[in-house]
PDB file of C-alpha atoms in Angstrom:
ATOM      1  CA  VAL B   1      19.146  54.551  13.082  1.00  0.00           C
ATOM      2  CA  ALA B   2      22.405  56.334  13.730  1.00  0.00           C
ATOM      3  CA  LEU B   3      23.877  53.339  15.522  1.00  0.00           C
ATOM      4  CA  GLN B   4      25.273  50.616  13.190  1.00  0.00           C
ATOM      5  CA  LEU B   5      24.484  47.043  15.168  1.00  0.00           C
ATOM      6  CA  PHE B   6      18.869  59.944  20.113  1.00  0.00           C
ATOM      7  CA  ASP B   7      17.191  81.182  17.981  1.00  0.00           C
ATOM      8  CA  GLY B   8      19.823  82.631  20.058  1.00  0.00           C
ATOM      9  CA  CYS B   9      22.756  80.614  21.287  1.00  0.00           C
ATOM     10  CA  TRP B  10      24.221  81.270  24.701  1.00  0.00           C
ATOM     11  CA  ALA B  11      27.958  81.416  24.233  1.00  0.00           C
ATOM     12  CA  VAL B  12      30.584  80.445  26.760  1.00  0.00           C
ATOM     13  CA  GLY B  13      32.774  83.428  27.541  1.00  0.00           C
ATOM     14  CA  PRO B  14      36.521  83.375  26.806  1.00  0.00           C
ATOM     15  CA  ALA B  15      37.464  83.243  30.481  1.00  0.00           C
ATOM     16  CA  MET B  16      35.388  80.116  31.077  1.00  0.00           C
ATOM     17  CA  ARG B  17      36.513  78.477  27.850  1.00  0.00           C
ATOM     18  CA  GLY B  18      40.145  78.842  28.722  1.00  0.00           C
ATOM     19  CA  THR B  19      39.919  77.967  32.402  1.00  0.00           C
ATOM     20  CA  ALA B  20      37.075  76.211  34.188  1.00  0.00           C
ATOM     21  CA  ALA B  21      35.524  74.588  31.127  1.00  0.00           C
ATOM     22  CA  ALA B  22      38.894  73.462  29.806  1.00  0.00           C
ATOM     23  CA  ARG B  23      39.515  71.768  33.135  1.00  0.00           C
ATOM     24  CA  GLY B  24      36.204  69.968  32.815  1.00  0.00           C
ATOM     25  CA  GLU B  25      34.338  71.901  35.488  1.00  0.00           C
ATOM     26  CA  PRO B  26      30.572  72.290  34.941  1.00  0.00           C
ATOM     27  CA  SER B  27      29.645  74.796  32.262  1.00  0.00           C
ATOM     28  CA  THR B  28      26.127  75.889  33.152  1.00  0.00           C
ATOM     29  CA  SER B  29      25.433  77.527  29.802  1.00  0.00           C
ATOM     30  CA  ILE B  30      25.350  74.273  27.807  1.00  0.00           C
ATOM     31  CA  PHE B  31      23.024  72.665  30.351  1.00  0.00           C
ATOM     32  CA  ASP B  32      20.853  75.783  30.436  1.00  0.00           C
ATOM     33  CA  LEU B  33      20.664  75.670  26.660  1.00  0.00           C
ATOM     34  CA  VAL B  34      19.727  71.984  26.702  1.00  0.00           C
ATOM     35  CA  GLU B  35      16.951  72.735  29.196  1.00  0.00           C
ATOM     36  CA  ALA B  36      15.676  75.703  27.202  1.00  0.00           C
ATOM     37  CA  GLU B  37      15.626  73.703  23.960  1.00  0.00           C
ATOM     38  CA  LEU B  38      14.628  70.223  25.138  1.00  0.00           C
ATOM     39  CA  GLY B  39      13.212  70.532  28.658  1.00  0.00           C
ATOM     40  CA  THR B  40      14.150  69.794  32.256  1.00  0.00           C
ATOM     41  CA  GLU B  41      14.110  65.994  31.977  1.00  0.00           C
ATOM     42  CA  TRP B  42      16.497  66.087  29.019  1.00  0.00           C
ATOM     43  CA  ARG B  43      18.810  68.383  30.985  1.00  0.00           C
ATOM     44  CA  ARG B  44      18.840  65.951  33.918  1.00  0.00           C
ATOM     45  CA  ALA B  45      19.575  63.044  31.604  1.00  0.00           C
ATOM     46  CA  THR B  46      22.388  64.999  29.927  1.00  0.00           C
ATOM     47  CA  GLU B  47      23.939  65.966  33.259  1.00  0.00           C
ATOM     48  CA  ALA B  48      23.732  62.357  34.448  1.00  0.00           C
ATOM     49  CA  LEU B  49      25.483  61.010  31.336  1.00  0.00           C
ATOM     50  CA  VAL B  50      28.150  63.721  31.502  1.00  0.00           C
ATOM     51  CA  GLY B  51      28.771  62.894  35.160  1.00  0.00           C
ATOM     52  CA  ASN B  52      28.905  59.145  34.546  1.00  0.00           C
ATOM     53  CA  SER B  53      31.476  59.548  31.759  1.00  0.00           C
ATOM     54  CA  SER B  54      33.637  62.206  33.421  1.00  0.00           C
ATOM     55  CA  ASP B  55      36.545  59.839  34.118  1.00  0.00           C
ATOM     56  CA  ILE B  56      36.705  58.728  30.487  1.00  0.00           C
ATOM     57  CA  TRP B  57      36.630  62.279  29.169  1.00  0.00           C
ATOM     58  CA  GLU B  58      39.120  63.607  31.696  1.00  0.00           C
ATOM     59  CA  THR B  59      41.638  60.934  30.723  1.00  0.00           C
ATOM     60  CA  MET B  60      41.028  61.248  27.001  1.00  0.00           C
ATOM     61  CA  TYR B  61      40.966  65.046  26.866  1.00  0.00           C
ATOM     62  CA  LYS B  62      44.488  65.241  28.286  1.00  0.00           C
ATOM     63  CA  THR B  63      45.806  63.300  25.285  1.00  0.00           C
ATOM     64  CA  LEU B  64      44.140  65.401  22.569  1.00  0.00           C
ATOM     65  CA  PRO B  65      46.053  68.123  20.664  1.00  0.00           C
ATOM     66  CA  LYS B  66      44.816  71.593  21.592  1.00  0.00           C
ATOM     67  CA  ASN B  67      45.040  75.135  20.314  1.00  0.00           C
ATOM     68  CA  ASP B  68      46.267  78.169  22.262  1.00  0.00           C
ATOM     69  CA  GLN B  69      42.882  78.487  23.996  1.00  0.00           C
ATOM     70  CA  GLY B  70      43.027  74.917  25.280  1.00  0.00           C
ATOM     71  CA  SER B  71      40.265  73.624  22.996  1.00  0.00           C
ATOM     72  CA  VAL B  72      40.295  70.941  20.293  1.00  0.00           C
ATOM     73  CA  ASP B  73      39.420  71.141  16.603  1.00  0.00           C
ATOM     74  CA  ALA B  74      36.987  69.177  14.432  1.00  0.00           C
ATOM     75  CA  ALA B  75      39.482  66.370  13.776  1.00  0.00           C
ATOM     76  CA  ALA B  76      40.108  65.748  17.473  1.00  0.00           C
ATOM     77  CA  THR B  77      36.379  66.048  18.155  1.00  0.00           C
ATOM     78  CA  GLN B  78      35.433  63.345  15.658  1.00  0.00           C
ATOM     79  CA  TYR B  79      38.295  61.096  16.773  1.00  0.00           C
ATOM     80  CA  SER B  80      37.473  61.437  20.484  1.00  0.00           C
ATOM     81  CA  LEU B  81      33.719  60.918  20.055  1.00  0.00           C
ATOM     82  CA  ASN B  82      34.328  57.802  17.977  1.00  0.00           C
ATOM     83  CA  ARG B  83      36.782  56.507  20.575  1.00  0.00           C
ATOM     84  CA  PHE B  84      34.381  57.322  23.432  1.00  0.00           C
ATOM     85  CA  PHE B  85      31.464  55.312  22.028  1.00  0.00           C
ATOM     86  CA  LEU B  86      33.701  52.386  21.128  1.00  0.00           C
ATOM     87  CA  GLN B  87      35.258  52.379  24.590  1.00  0.00           C
ATOM     88  CA  LYS B  88      32.083  52.794  26.638  1.00  0.00           C
ATOM     89  CA  TYR B  89      29.514  50.866  24.587  1.00  0.00           C
ATOM     90  CA  ARG B  90      31.414  49.254  21.692  1.00  0.00           C
ATOM     91  CA  TRP B  91      29.167  51.310  19.426  1.00  0.00           C
ATOM     92  CA  ARG B  92      30.156  52.223  15.893  1.00  0.00           C
ATOM     93  CA  VAL B  93      28.161  55.377  15.282  1.00  0.00           C
ATOM     94  CA  ARG B  94      27.496  56.421  11.706  1.00  0.00           C
ATOM     95  CA  GLY B  95      29.167  59.790  11.065  1.00  0.00           C
ATOM     96  CA  LEU B  96      31.940  59.322  13.641  1.00  0.00           C
ATOM     97  CA  ALA B  97      33.924  56.370  12.361  1.00  0.00           C
ATOM     98  CA  LEU B  98      36.629  57.229   9.833  1.00  0.00           C
ATOM     99  CA  SER B  99      35.353  56.354   6.363  1.00  0.00           C
ATOM    100  CA  GLY B 100      37.778  57.337   3.653  1.00  0.00           C
ATOM    101  CA  THR B 101      38.241  60.966   4.650  1.00  0.00           C
ATOM    102  CA  ALA B 102      40.574  62.552   7.164  1.00  0.00           C
ATOM    103  CA  TRP B 103      39.421  63.110  10.734  1.00  0.00           C
ATOM    104  CA  GLY B 104      37.313  66.256  10.983  1.00  0.00           C
ATOM    105  CA  LYS B 105      36.328  66.349   7.307  1.00  0.00           C
ATOM    106  CA  ASN B 106      33.041  64.530   7.827  1.00  0.00           C
ATOM    107  CA  THR B 107      30.412  67.221   8.246  1.00  0.00           C
ATOM    108  CA  SER B 108      27.920  64.666   9.621  1.00  0.00           C
ATOM    109  CA  MET B 109      29.953  64.120  12.781  1.00  0.00           C
ATOM    110  CA  LEU B 110      27.212  65.740  14.860  1.00  0.00           C
ATOM    111  CA  VAL B 111      25.303  62.532  13.972  1.00  0.00           C
ATOM    112  CA  VAL B 112      21.871  63.671  15.181  1.00  0.00           C
ATOM    113  CA  GLU B 113      22.135  67.239  13.908  1.00  0.00           C
ATOM    114  CA  GLU B 114      18.817  67.074  12.067  1.00  0.00           C
ATOM    115  CA  LYS B 115      17.069  66.142  15.313  1.00  0.00           C
ATOM    116  CA  MET B 116      18.633  68.915  17.406  1.00  0.00           C
ATOM    117  CA  PRO B 117      16.692  72.113  18.081  1.00  0.00           C
ATOM    118  CA  SER B 118      18.164  75.052  16.158  1.00  0.00           C
ATOM    119  CA  GLY B 119      19.904  76.725  19.101  1.00  0.00           C
ATOM    120  CA  LEU B 120      21.638  73.553  20.254  1.00  0.00           C
ATOM    121  CA  ARG B 121      22.651  72.731  16.672  1.00  0.00           C
ATOM    122  CA  ARG B 122      24.241  76.154  16.219  1.00  0.00           C
ATOM    123  CA  TYR B 123      26.020  75.884  19.560  1.00  0.00           C
ATOM    124  CA  PHE B 124      27.754  72.642  18.621  1.00  0.00           C
ATOM    125  CA  ARG B 125      28.434  73.571  14.995  1.00  0.00           C
ATOM    126  CA  ASP B 126      30.063  76.800  16.117  1.00  0.00           C
ATOM    127  CA  ARG B 127      32.337  74.999  18.554  1.00  0.00           C
ATOM    128  CA  VAL B 128      33.174  72.003  16.391  1.00  0.00           C
ATOM    129  CA  PHE B 129      33.974  73.962  13.229  1.00  0.00           C
ATOM    130  CA  GLN B 130      34.863  77.445  14.531  1.00  0.00           C
ATOM    131  CA  GLN B 131      35.770  78.120  18.168  1.00  0.00           C
ATOM    132  CA  GLY B 132      36.892  74.663  19.238  1.00  0.00           C
ATOM    133  CA  MET B 133      35.560  72.182  21.785  1.00  0.00           C
ATOM    134  CA  VAL B 134      36.484  71.953  25.460  1.00  0.00           C
ATOM    135  CA  GLN B 135      36.049  68.871  27.612  1.00  0.00           C
ATOM    136  CA  GLN B 136      32.581  69.843  28.806  1.00  0.00           C
ATOM    137  CA  ASP B 137      31.442  70.445  25.221  1.00  0.00           C
ATOM    138  CA  LEU B 138      32.670  67.007  24.129  1.00  0.00           C
ATOM    139  CA  ALA B 139      30.941  65.279  27.030  1.00  0.00           C
ATOM    140  CA  ALA B 140      27.705  67.202  26.411  1.00  0.00           C
ATOM    141  CA  LEU B 141      27.760  66.438  22.673  1.00  0.00           C
ATOM    142  CA  ALA B 142      28.372  62.735  23.376  1.00  0.00           C
ATOM    143  CA  ALA B 143      25.440  62.745  25.816  1.00  0.00           C
ATOM    144  CA  THR B 144      23.220  64.491  23.271  1.00  0.00           C
ATOM    145  CA  ILE B 145      24.089  61.955  20.570  1.00  0.00           C
ATOM    146  CA  GLU B 146      23.454  59.059  22.959  1.00  0.00           C
ATOM    147  CA  LEU B 147      20.108  60.405  24.148  1.00  0.00           C
ATOM    148  CA  PHE B 148      18.832  60.945  20.614  1.00  0.00           C
ATOM    149  CA  ILE B 149      19.974  57.454  19.562  1.00  0.00           C
ATOM    150  CA  ARG B 150      18.192  55.909  22.544  1.00  0.00           C
ATOM    151  CA  ASP B 151      15.117  58.060  21.949  1.00  0.00           C
ATOM    152  CA  GLU B 152      15.013  56.916  18.317  1.00  0.00           C
ATOM    153  CA  ALA B 153      15.180  53.295  19.472  1.00  0.00           C
ATOM    154  CA  LYS B 154      12.193  53.908  21.758  1.00  0.00           C
ATOM    155  CA  GLN B 155      10.229  55.463  18.907  1.00  0.00           C
ATOM    156  CA  GLU B 156      11.021  52.488  16.677  1.00  0.00           C
ATOM    157  CA  LEU B 157       9.908  50.141  19.454  1.00  0.00           C
ATOM    158  CA  ARG B 158       6.632  52.055  19.749  1.00  0.00           C
ATOM    159  CA  SER B 159       6.214  51.645  15.998  1.00  0.00           C
ATOM    160  CA  ALA B 160       6.687  47.888  16.443  1.00  0.00           C
ATOM    161  CA  TYR B 161       3.820  47.935  18.951  1.00  0.00           C
ATOM    162  CA  LYS B 162       1.692  49.890  16.468  1.00  0.00           C
ATOM    163  CA  THR B 163       2.483  47.442  13.665  1.00  0.00           C
ATOM    164  CA  LEU B 164       1.056  44.642  15.814  1.00  0.00           C
ATOM    165  CA  ASP B 165      -1.883  46.798  16.982  1.00  0.00           C
ATOM    166  CA  LEU B 166      -0.649  46.757  20.590  1.00  0.00           C
ATOM    167  CA  ASN B 167      -0.758  49.515  23.182  1.00  0.00           C
ATOM    168  CA  PRO B 168       2.710  50.544  24.490  1.00  0.00           C
ATOM    169  CA  GLU B 169       1.065  52.118  27.539  1.00  0.00           C
ATOM    170  CA  GLY B 170      -0.329  48.792  28.733  1.00  0.00           C
ATOM    171  CA  LYS B 171       1.073  45.347  29.463  1.00  0.00           C
ATOM    172  CA  ILE B 172       1.352  42.663  26.796  1.00  0.00           C
ATOM    173  CA  SER B 173       1.692  38.877  26.917  1.00  0.00           C
ATOM    174  CA  TRP B 174       4.941  36.927  26.570  1.00  0.00           C
ATOM    175  CA  ASP B 175       4.041  35.932  23.009  1.00  0.00           C
ATOM    176  CA  SER B 176       3.258  39.532  22.098  1.00  0.00           C
ATOM    177  CA  ALA B 177       6.516  40.711  23.676  1.00  0.00           C
ATOM    178  CA  ARG B 178       8.383  38.187  21.535  1.00  0.00           C
ATOM    179  CA  ASP B 179       6.589  39.411  18.414  1.00  0.00           C
ATOM    180  CA  VAL B 180       7.340  43.073  19.217  1.00  0.00           C
ATOM    181  CA  LEU B 181      11.015  42.247  19.696  1.00  0.00           C
ATOM    182  CA  ASN B 182      10.957  40.188  16.499  1.00  0.00           C
ATOM    183  CA  VAL B 183       9.517  43.117  14.519  1.00  0.00           C
ATOM    184  CA  TYR B 184      12.094  45.543  15.919  1.00  0.00           C
ATOM    185  CA  THR B 185      15.145  43.314  15.460  1.00  0.00           C
ATOM    186  CA  THR B 186      14.310  41.985  11.983  1.00  0.00           C
ATOM    187  CA  CYS B 187      13.714  45.529  10.750  1.00  0.00           C
ATOM    188  CA  PHE B 188      16.932  46.741  12.388  1.00  0.00           C
ATOM    189  CA  GLN B 189      18.986  43.984  10.807  1.00  0.00           C
ATOM    190  CA  SER B 190      17.341  44.576   7.424  1.00  0.00           C
ATOM    191  CA  GLY B 191      17.933  48.328   7.542  1.00  0.00           C
ATOM    192  CA  ILE B 192      14.206  49.085   7.555  1.00  0.00           C
ATOM    193  CA  ASN B 193      12.514  51.743   9.689  1.00  0.00           C
ATOM    194  CA  VAL B 194       9.742  50.044  11.635  1.00  0.00           C
ATOM    195  CA  SER B 195       7.573  53.127  11.172  1.00  0.00           C
ATOM    196  CA  ARG B 196       7.542  52.472   7.424  1.00  0.00           C
ATOM    197  CA  LEU B 197       5.908  49.065   7.749  1.00  0.00           C
ATOM    198  CA  ILE B 198       2.406  49.251   6.372  1.00  0.00           C
ATOM    199  CA  SER B 199       0.866  46.397   8.351  1.00  0.00           C
ATOM    200  CA  GLU B 200       1.466  43.304  10.444  1.00  0.00           C
ATOM    201  CA  GLU B 201       0.640  41.216   7.373  1.00  0.00           C
ATOM    202  CA  ALA B 202       3.425  42.897   5.366  1.00  0.00           C
ATOM    203  CA  TRP B 203       5.937  42.196   8.125  1.00  0.00           C
ATOM    204  CA  ARG B 204       4.917  38.556   8.516  1.00  0.00           C
ATOM    205  CA  GLU B 205       5.056  38.028   4.748  1.00  0.00           C
ATOM    206  CA  LYS B 206       8.502  39.567   4.226  1.00  0.00           C
ATOM    207  CA  LEU B 207      10.467  39.322   7.486  1.00  0.00           C
ATOM    208  CA  ASP B 208       8.881  36.976  10.038  1.00  0.00           C
ATOM    209  CA  THR B 209      10.520  33.527  10.046  1.00  0.00           C
ATOM    210  CA  PRO B 210      10.828  30.631  12.531  1.00  0.00           C
ATOM    211  CA  ASP B 211      14.506  31.519  12.913  1.00  0.00           C
ATOM    212  CA  SER B 212      13.797  35.178  13.720  1.00  0.00           C
ATOM    213  CA  ARG B 213      11.176  34.153  16.298  1.00  0.00           C
ATOM    214  CA  ALA B 214      13.614  31.702  17.902  1.00  0.00           C
ATOM    215  CA  LYS B 215      16.251  34.419  18.186  1.00  0.00           C
ATOM    216  CA  ALA B 216      13.748  36.821  19.756  1.00  0.00           C
ATOM    217  CA  GLU B 217      12.831  34.137  22.288  1.00  0.00           C
ATOM    218  CA  SER B 218      16.509  33.595  23.129  1.00  0.00           C
ATOM    219  CA  TRP B 219      17.023  37.307  23.789  1.00  0.00           C
ATOM    220  CA  ILE B 220      14.018  37.396  26.124  1.00  0.00           C
ATOM    221  CA  LYS B 221      15.349  34.369  28.017  1.00  0.00           C
ATOM    222  CA  ALA B 222      18.747  36.091  28.359  1.00  0.00           C
ATOM    223  CA  SER B 223      17.146  39.266  29.743  1.00  0.00           C
ATOM    224  CA  PRO B 224      16.411  40.156  33.383  1.00  0.00           C
ATOM    225  CA  TYR B 225      12.737  39.248  32.671  1.00  0.00           C
ATOM    226  CA  PRO B 226      12.801  35.812  31.021  1.00  0.00           C
ATOM    227  CA  ASP B 227       9.442  34.346  32.024  1.00  0.00           C
ATOM    228  CA  LEU B 228       6.906  36.936  33.123  1.00  0.00           C
ATOM    229  CA  GLU B 229       3.236  36.489  32.285  1.00  0.00           C
ATOM    230  CA  SER B 230       3.017  40.062  30.993  1.00  0.00           C
ATOM    231  CA  TYR B 231       5.447  42.848  30.097  1.00  0.00           C
ATOM    232  CA  SER B 232       5.469  46.633  30.341  1.00  0.00           C
ATOM    233  CA  PHE B 233       7.021  48.825  27.657  1.00  0.00           C
ATOM    234  CA  THR B 234      10.042  49.434  29.925  1.00  0.00           C
ATOM    235  CA  GLN B 235      10.606  45.699  30.317  1.00  0.00           C
ATOM    236  CA  VAL B 236      10.308  45.081  26.577  1.00  0.00           C
ATOM    237  CA  HIS B 237      12.703  47.967  25.994  1.00  0.00           C
ATOM    238  CA  ALA B 238      15.227  46.153  28.224  1.00  0.00           C
ATOM    239  CA  PHE B 239      15.287  43.337  25.664  1.00  0.00           C
ATOM    240  CA  LEU B 240      16.923  45.731  23.196  1.00  0.00           C
ATOM    241  CA  GLN B 241      20.105  45.810  25.285  1.00  0.00           C
ATOM    242  CA  VAL B 242      20.364  42.016  25.078  1.00  0.00           C
ATOM    243  CA  PHE B 243      19.808  42.182  21.324  1.00  0.00           C
ATOM    244  CA  ALA B 244      22.407  44.968  20.957  1.00  0.00           C
ATOM    245  CA  GLU B 245      25.035  42.902  22.785  1.00  0.00           C
ATOM    246  CA  ALA B 246      24.287  39.852  20.641  1.00  0.00           C
ATOM    247  CA  HIS B 247      24.391  41.945  17.474  1.00  0.00           C
ATOM    248  CA  LEU B 248      27.754  43.466  18.418  1.00  0.00           C
ATOM    249  CA  HIS B 249      29.221  40.031  19.080  1.00  0.00           C
ATOM    250  CA  HIS B 250      27.917  38.858  15.713  1.00  0.00           C
ATOM    251  CA  VAL B 251      29.459  41.834  13.891  1.00  0.00           C
ATOM    252  CA  HIS B 252      32.757  41.371  15.745  1.00  0.00           C
ATOM    253  CA  ASP B 253      32.881  37.669  14.856  1.00  0.00           C
ATOM    254  CA  MET B 254      32.029  38.448  11.241  1.00  0.00           C
ATOM    255  CA  TRP B 255      34.832  40.999  10.907  1.00  0.00           C
ATOM    256  CA  SER B 256      37.307  38.729  12.692  1.00  0.00           C
ATOM    257  CA  SER B 257      36.474  35.907  10.308  1.00  0.00           C
ATOM    258  CA  MET B 258      36.847  38.211   7.314  1.00  0.00           C
ATOM    259  CA  LYS B 259      40.191  39.477   8.620  1.00  0.00           C
ATOM    260  CA  ASP B 260      41.452  35.915   9.093  1.00  0.00           C
ATOM    261  CA  ARG B 261      40.435  35.006   5.534  1.00  0.00           C
ATOM    262  CA  LEU B 262      42.189  38.067   4.134  1.00  0.00           C
ATOM    263  CA  LEU B 263      45.362  37.295   6.077  1.00  0.00           C
ATOM    264  CA  THR B 264      45.248  33.686   4.857  1.00  0.00           C
ATOM    265  CA  PHE B 265      44.764  34.903   1.277  1.00  0.00           C
ATOM    266  CA  GLU B 266      47.669  37.361   1.548  1.00  0.00           C
ATOM    267  CA  GLY B 267      49.908  34.661   3.028  1.00  0.00           C
ATOM    268  CA  SER B 268      49.215  32.276   0.195  1.00  0.00           C
ATOM    269  CA  SER B 269      49.735  34.812  -2.599  1.00  0.00           C
TER     270      SER B 269
END
């Protein structure tokens, strides 16, 4: 999972890159490309995410260093994407956070590059590492990364259903919903892909514990659907947001505690 806790390329012409696109106005070519490569529903989802984050990107883009064409380089791209996900979701996305190298030197900053269709991958690689990124490109790339991360989470959740021999297209009981969430979250926290679990027996033997079940129950009770008799896939998927928030708080508390211990150690030395 990318989140730590989804042959021709249509180019944007120079006039658009230096004017309308640089000002953040809609660039139809990137959305057309998304639709051609991933379908109409993915285009609509991309446009919705770009629209919902327009204020963040408009404010941030003004502060980024730009070249003579009004676009930003790979360093500013990685920095701004990392800042965007931290600001909007408090996500630390693998490939974006600075990890020992200078901004822009991490070639995995596209994050979900291996999942992108070839045309979309070339489009973003060309702009990140060659031509430069304008505001619309940054917003579209952020939306693409987010959609693939969320899509991967859905696929992992479906694998949790499969592990327990449950049908994601039908409704499941409260107990089964707890077990599905337990499979997903214990695998996530252990760094295991759910799809690699061989059987329910293997999961119960290695990962299922009274503590993990109790945590899954607490996340269901904190969700918008705490006590239904049965749950749809969409409702079970909503539990993941509760888990993500709890996981982020746990990571934050862990790092804060570590920082305090380091400061105490430095003060006493």
